[in-house]
Short mmCIF file of C-alpha atoms and ligand atoms in Angstrom, two decimals:
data_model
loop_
_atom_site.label_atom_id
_atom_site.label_comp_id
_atom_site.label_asym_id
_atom_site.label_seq_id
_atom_site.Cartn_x
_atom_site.Cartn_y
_atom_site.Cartn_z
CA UNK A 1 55.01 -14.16 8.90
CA UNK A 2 54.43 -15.48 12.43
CA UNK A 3 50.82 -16.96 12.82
CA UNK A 4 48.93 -18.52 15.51
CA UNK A 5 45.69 -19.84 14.79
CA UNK A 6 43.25 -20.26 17.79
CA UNK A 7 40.08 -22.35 17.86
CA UNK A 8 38.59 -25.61 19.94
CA UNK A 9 39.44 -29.05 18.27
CA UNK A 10 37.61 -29.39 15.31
CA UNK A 11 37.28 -26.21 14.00
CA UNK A 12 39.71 -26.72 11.27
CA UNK A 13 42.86 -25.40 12.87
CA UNK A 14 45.14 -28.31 11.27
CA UNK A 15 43.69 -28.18 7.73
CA UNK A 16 43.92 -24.46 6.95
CA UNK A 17 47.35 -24.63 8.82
CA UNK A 18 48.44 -27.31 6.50
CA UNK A 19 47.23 -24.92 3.53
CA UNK A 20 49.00 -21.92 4.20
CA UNK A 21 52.36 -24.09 5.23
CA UNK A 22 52.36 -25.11 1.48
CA UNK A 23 50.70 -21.29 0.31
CA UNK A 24 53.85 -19.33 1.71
CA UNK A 25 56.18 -22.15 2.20
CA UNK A 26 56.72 -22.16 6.05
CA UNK A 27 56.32 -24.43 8.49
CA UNK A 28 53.04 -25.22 10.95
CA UNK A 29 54.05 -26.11 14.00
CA UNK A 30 51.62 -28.11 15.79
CA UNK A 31 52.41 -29.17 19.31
CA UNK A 32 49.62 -31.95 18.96
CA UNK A 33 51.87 -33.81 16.01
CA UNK A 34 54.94 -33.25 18.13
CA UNK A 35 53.69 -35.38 20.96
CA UNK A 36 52.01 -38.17 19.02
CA UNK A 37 55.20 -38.49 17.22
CA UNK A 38 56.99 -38.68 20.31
CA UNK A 39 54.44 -41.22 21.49
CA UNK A 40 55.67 -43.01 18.34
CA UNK A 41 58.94 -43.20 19.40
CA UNK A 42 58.12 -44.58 22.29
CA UNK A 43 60.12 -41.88 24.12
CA UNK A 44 60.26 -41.01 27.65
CA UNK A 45 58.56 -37.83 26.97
CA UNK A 46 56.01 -39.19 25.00
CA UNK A 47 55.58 -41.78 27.00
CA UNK A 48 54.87 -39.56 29.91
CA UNK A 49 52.56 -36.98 27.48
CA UNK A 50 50.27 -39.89 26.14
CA UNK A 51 48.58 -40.12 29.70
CA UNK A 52 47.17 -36.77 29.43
CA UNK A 53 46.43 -36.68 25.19
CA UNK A 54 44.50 -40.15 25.90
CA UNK A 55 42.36 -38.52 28.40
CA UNK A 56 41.68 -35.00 26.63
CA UNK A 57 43.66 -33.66 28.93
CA UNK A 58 46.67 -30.81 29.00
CA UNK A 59 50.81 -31.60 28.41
CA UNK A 60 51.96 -29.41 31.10
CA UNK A 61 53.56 -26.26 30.16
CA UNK A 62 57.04 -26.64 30.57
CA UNK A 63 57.56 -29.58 28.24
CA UNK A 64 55.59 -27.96 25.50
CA UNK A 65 56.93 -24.75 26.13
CA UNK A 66 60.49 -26.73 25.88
CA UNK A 67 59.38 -28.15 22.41
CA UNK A 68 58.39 -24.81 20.82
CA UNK A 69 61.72 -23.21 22.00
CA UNK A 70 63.81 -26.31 20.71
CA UNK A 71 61.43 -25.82 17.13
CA UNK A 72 61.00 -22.02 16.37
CA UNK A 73 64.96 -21.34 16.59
CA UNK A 74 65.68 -23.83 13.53
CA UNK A 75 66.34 -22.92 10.23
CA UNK A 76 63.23 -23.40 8.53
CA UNK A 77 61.58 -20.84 10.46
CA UNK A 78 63.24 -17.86 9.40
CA UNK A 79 60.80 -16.95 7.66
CA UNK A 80 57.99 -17.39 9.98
CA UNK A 81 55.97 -20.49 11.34
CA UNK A 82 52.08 -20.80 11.77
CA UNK A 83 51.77 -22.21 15.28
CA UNK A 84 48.58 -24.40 15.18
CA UNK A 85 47.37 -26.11 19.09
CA UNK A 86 50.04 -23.56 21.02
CA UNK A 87 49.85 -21.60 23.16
CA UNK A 88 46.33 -23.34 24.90
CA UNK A 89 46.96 -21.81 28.33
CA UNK A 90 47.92 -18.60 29.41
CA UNK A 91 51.48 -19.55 31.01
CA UNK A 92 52.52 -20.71 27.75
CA UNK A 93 51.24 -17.48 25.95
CA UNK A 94 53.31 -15.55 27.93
CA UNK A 95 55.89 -17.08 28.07
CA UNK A 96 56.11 -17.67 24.32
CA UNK A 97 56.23 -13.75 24.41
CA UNK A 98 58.77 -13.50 26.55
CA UNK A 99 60.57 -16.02 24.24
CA UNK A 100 60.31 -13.78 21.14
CA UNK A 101 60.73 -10.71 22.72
CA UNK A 102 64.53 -11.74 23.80
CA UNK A 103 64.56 -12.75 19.87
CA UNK A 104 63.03 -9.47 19.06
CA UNK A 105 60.74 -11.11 16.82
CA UNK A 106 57.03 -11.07 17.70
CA UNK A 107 53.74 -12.44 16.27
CA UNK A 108 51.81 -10.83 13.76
CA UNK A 109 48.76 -12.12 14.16
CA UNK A 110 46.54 -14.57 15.94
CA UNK A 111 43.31 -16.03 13.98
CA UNK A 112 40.47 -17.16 15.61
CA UNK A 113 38.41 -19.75 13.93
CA UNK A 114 34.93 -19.89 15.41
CA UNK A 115 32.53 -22.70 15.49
CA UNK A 116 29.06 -24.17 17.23
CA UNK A 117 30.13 -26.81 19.98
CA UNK A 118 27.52 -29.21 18.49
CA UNK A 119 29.39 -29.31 15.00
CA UNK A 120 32.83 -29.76 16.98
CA UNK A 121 31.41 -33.25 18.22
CA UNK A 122 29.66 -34.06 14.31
CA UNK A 123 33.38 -33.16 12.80
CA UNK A 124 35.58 -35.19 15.84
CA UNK A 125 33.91 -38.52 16.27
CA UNK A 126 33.82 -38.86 11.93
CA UNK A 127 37.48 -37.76 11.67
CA UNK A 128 39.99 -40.10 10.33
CA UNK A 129 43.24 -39.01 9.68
CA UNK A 130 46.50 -40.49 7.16
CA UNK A 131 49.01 -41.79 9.73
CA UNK A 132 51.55 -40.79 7.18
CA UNK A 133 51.37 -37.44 6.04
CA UNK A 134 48.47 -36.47 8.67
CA UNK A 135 45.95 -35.21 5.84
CA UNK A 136 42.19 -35.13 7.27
CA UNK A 137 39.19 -36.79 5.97
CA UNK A 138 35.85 -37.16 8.08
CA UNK A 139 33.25 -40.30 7.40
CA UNK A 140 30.59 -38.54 5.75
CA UNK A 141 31.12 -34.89 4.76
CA UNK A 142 34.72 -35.55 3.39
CA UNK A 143 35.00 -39.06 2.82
CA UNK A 144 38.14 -40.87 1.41
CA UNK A 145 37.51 -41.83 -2.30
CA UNK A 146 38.49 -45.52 -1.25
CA UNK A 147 37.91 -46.46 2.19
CA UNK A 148 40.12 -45.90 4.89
CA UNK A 149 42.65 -45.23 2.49
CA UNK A 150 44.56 -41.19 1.73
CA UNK A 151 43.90 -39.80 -1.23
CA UNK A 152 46.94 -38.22 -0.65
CA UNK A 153 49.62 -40.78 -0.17
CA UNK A 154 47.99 -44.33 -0.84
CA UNK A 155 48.48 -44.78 3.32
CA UNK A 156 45.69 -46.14 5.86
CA UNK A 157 43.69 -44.25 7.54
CA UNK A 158 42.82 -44.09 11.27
CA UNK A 159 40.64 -42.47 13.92
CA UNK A 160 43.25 -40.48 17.04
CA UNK A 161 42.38 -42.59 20.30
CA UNK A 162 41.09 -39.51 21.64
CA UNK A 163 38.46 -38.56 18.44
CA UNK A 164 35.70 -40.84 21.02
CA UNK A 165 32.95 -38.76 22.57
CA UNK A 166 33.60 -38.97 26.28
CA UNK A 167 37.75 -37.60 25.58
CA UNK A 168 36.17 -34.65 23.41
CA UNK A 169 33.69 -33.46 25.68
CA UNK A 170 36.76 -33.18 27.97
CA UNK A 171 38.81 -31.50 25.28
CA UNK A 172 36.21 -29.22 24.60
CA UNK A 173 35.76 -27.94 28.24
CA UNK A 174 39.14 -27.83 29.09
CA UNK A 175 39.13 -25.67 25.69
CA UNK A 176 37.01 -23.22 26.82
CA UNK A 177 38.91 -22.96 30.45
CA UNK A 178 42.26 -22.85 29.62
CA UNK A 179 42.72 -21.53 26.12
CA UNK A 180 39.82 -19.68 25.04
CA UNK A 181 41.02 -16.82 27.84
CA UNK A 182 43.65 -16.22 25.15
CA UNK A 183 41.57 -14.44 22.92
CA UNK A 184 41.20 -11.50 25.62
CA UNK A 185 44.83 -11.93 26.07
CA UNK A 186 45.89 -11.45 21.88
CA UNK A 187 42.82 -8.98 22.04
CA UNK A 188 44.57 -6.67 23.95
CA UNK A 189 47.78 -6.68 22.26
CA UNK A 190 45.86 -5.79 18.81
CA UNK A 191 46.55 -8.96 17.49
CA UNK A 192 43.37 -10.76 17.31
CA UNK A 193 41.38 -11.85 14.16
CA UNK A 194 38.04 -13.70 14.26
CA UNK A 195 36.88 -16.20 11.20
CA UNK A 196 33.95 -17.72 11.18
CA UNK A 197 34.57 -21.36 10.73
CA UNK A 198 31.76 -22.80 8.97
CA UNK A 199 31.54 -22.65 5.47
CA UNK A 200 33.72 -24.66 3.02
CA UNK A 201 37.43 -25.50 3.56
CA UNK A 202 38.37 -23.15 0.57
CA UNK A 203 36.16 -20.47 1.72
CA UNK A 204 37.56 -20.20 4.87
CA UNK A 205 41.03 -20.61 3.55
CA UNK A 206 40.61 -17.62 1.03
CA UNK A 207 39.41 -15.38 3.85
CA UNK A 208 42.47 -16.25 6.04
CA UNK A 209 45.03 -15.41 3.37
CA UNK A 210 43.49 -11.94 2.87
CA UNK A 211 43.80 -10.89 6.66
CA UNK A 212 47.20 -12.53 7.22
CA UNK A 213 49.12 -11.32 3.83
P1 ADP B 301 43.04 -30.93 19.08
O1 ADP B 301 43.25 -29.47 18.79
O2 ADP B 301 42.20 -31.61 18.06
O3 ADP B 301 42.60 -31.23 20.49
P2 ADP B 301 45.95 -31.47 19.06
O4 ADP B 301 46.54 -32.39 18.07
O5 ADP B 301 46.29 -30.01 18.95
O6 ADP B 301 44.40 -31.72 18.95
O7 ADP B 301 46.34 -31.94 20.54
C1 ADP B 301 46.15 -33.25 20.99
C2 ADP B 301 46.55 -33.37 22.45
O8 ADP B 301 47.94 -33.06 22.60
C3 ADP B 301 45.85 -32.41 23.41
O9 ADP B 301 44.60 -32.89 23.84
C4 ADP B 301 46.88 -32.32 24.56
O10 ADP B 301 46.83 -33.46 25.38
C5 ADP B 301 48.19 -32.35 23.81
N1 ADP B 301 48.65 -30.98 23.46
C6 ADP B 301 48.83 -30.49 22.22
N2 ADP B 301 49.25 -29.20 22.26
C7 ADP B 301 49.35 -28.88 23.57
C8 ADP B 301 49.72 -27.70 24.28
N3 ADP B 301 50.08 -26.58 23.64
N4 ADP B 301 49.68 -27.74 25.64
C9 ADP B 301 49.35 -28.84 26.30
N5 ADP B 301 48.97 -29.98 25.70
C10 ADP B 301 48.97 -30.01 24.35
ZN1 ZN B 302 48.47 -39.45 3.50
#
């Protein structure tokens, strides 16, 4: 099973990704966690993305478009891969066809998950995240049971420099520029699926299983 799941920051993209990684044992692939581990490193590359993810702003093409070609050929993703913040511009998109064509191994379908631009911001600036195993928790409507701390690992918590309100205003307009064009693009090639993404986690996560499997 090769997945993409579309949506803006927020709408829950990374969680239900994380779900069906561990429901049919593949990987997610999530450009996003690629970079900020590079920045980690304190490699060139993420030295040179970190400018852009600091200001809400694009990787270019080529060097994510390098990462995902470097990624998808590896073992574990024989069996499939959900890709989860790739493609986000149309370049990428096709050339991520182009990619699996030569492979002869194309997606099967492309989610959509749908939500109101004012509960984007709510769900962004609360969001705290586990620095080691990158589980999601938000201030109020899914707090930590002790503060700052995961419930899933026992590691600390902490807010992405660019969950602040000025760097996801950005993120959400360059969101609806240069990515949400790809749902006409997937549209056409009958691949497109549309959730609505409010509702609970589970909810959502139920529905998703029954139109991928
Ligand atoms: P979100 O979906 O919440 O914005 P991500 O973790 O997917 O967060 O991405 C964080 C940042 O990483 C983006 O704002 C961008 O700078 C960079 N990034 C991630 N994926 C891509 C991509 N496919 N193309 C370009 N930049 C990307
Ligand atoms: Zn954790």
């Amino acid at each position: 099973m090769r997945l993409i799941l579309l949506g803006p920051p927020g709408s829950g993209k990374g969680t239900q990704a994380n779900l069906l990684q561990d429901k049919f044992n593949i990987p997610k692939i999530s450009t996003g966690d690629i970079l900020r581990a590079a920045v980690e490193e304190g490699a060139e590359l993420g030295q040179q993305a970190k400018k852009f993810m600091d200001k809400g702003e694009l990787v270019a093409d080529e060097v994510v478009i390098g990462l995902i070609k470097k990624r998808i050929v590896e073992p574990d993703c024989e069996a499939g891969y959900i890709l989860d913040g790739f493609p986000r511009t149309i370049v990428q998109a096709e050339k991520l066809g182009e990619t699996l064509a030569a492979m002869s191994k194309d997606i099967d379908s492309v989610v959509d998950l749908e939500v109101e631009p004012e509960e984007l911001l709510v769900r962004l600036t609360g969001r705290r995240t586990c620095k080691n195993c990158g589980t999601m928790f938000h201030q109020t409507s899914h707090p930590p049971k002790v503060e700052d701390v995961c419930d899933e690992c026992g590691e600390e918590l902490y807010q992405r420099p660019d969950d602040n309100k000025e760097t996801i205003v950005k993120r959400l307009e360059i969101y609806d520029r240069e990515t949400a064009p790809l749902k006409e693009f997937y549209r056409k090639q009958g691949k497109l699926k549309t959730i609505q993404g409010f509702g609970g986690m589970d909810q959502i996560f139920s529905e998703l299983c029954k139109m991928v499997s």
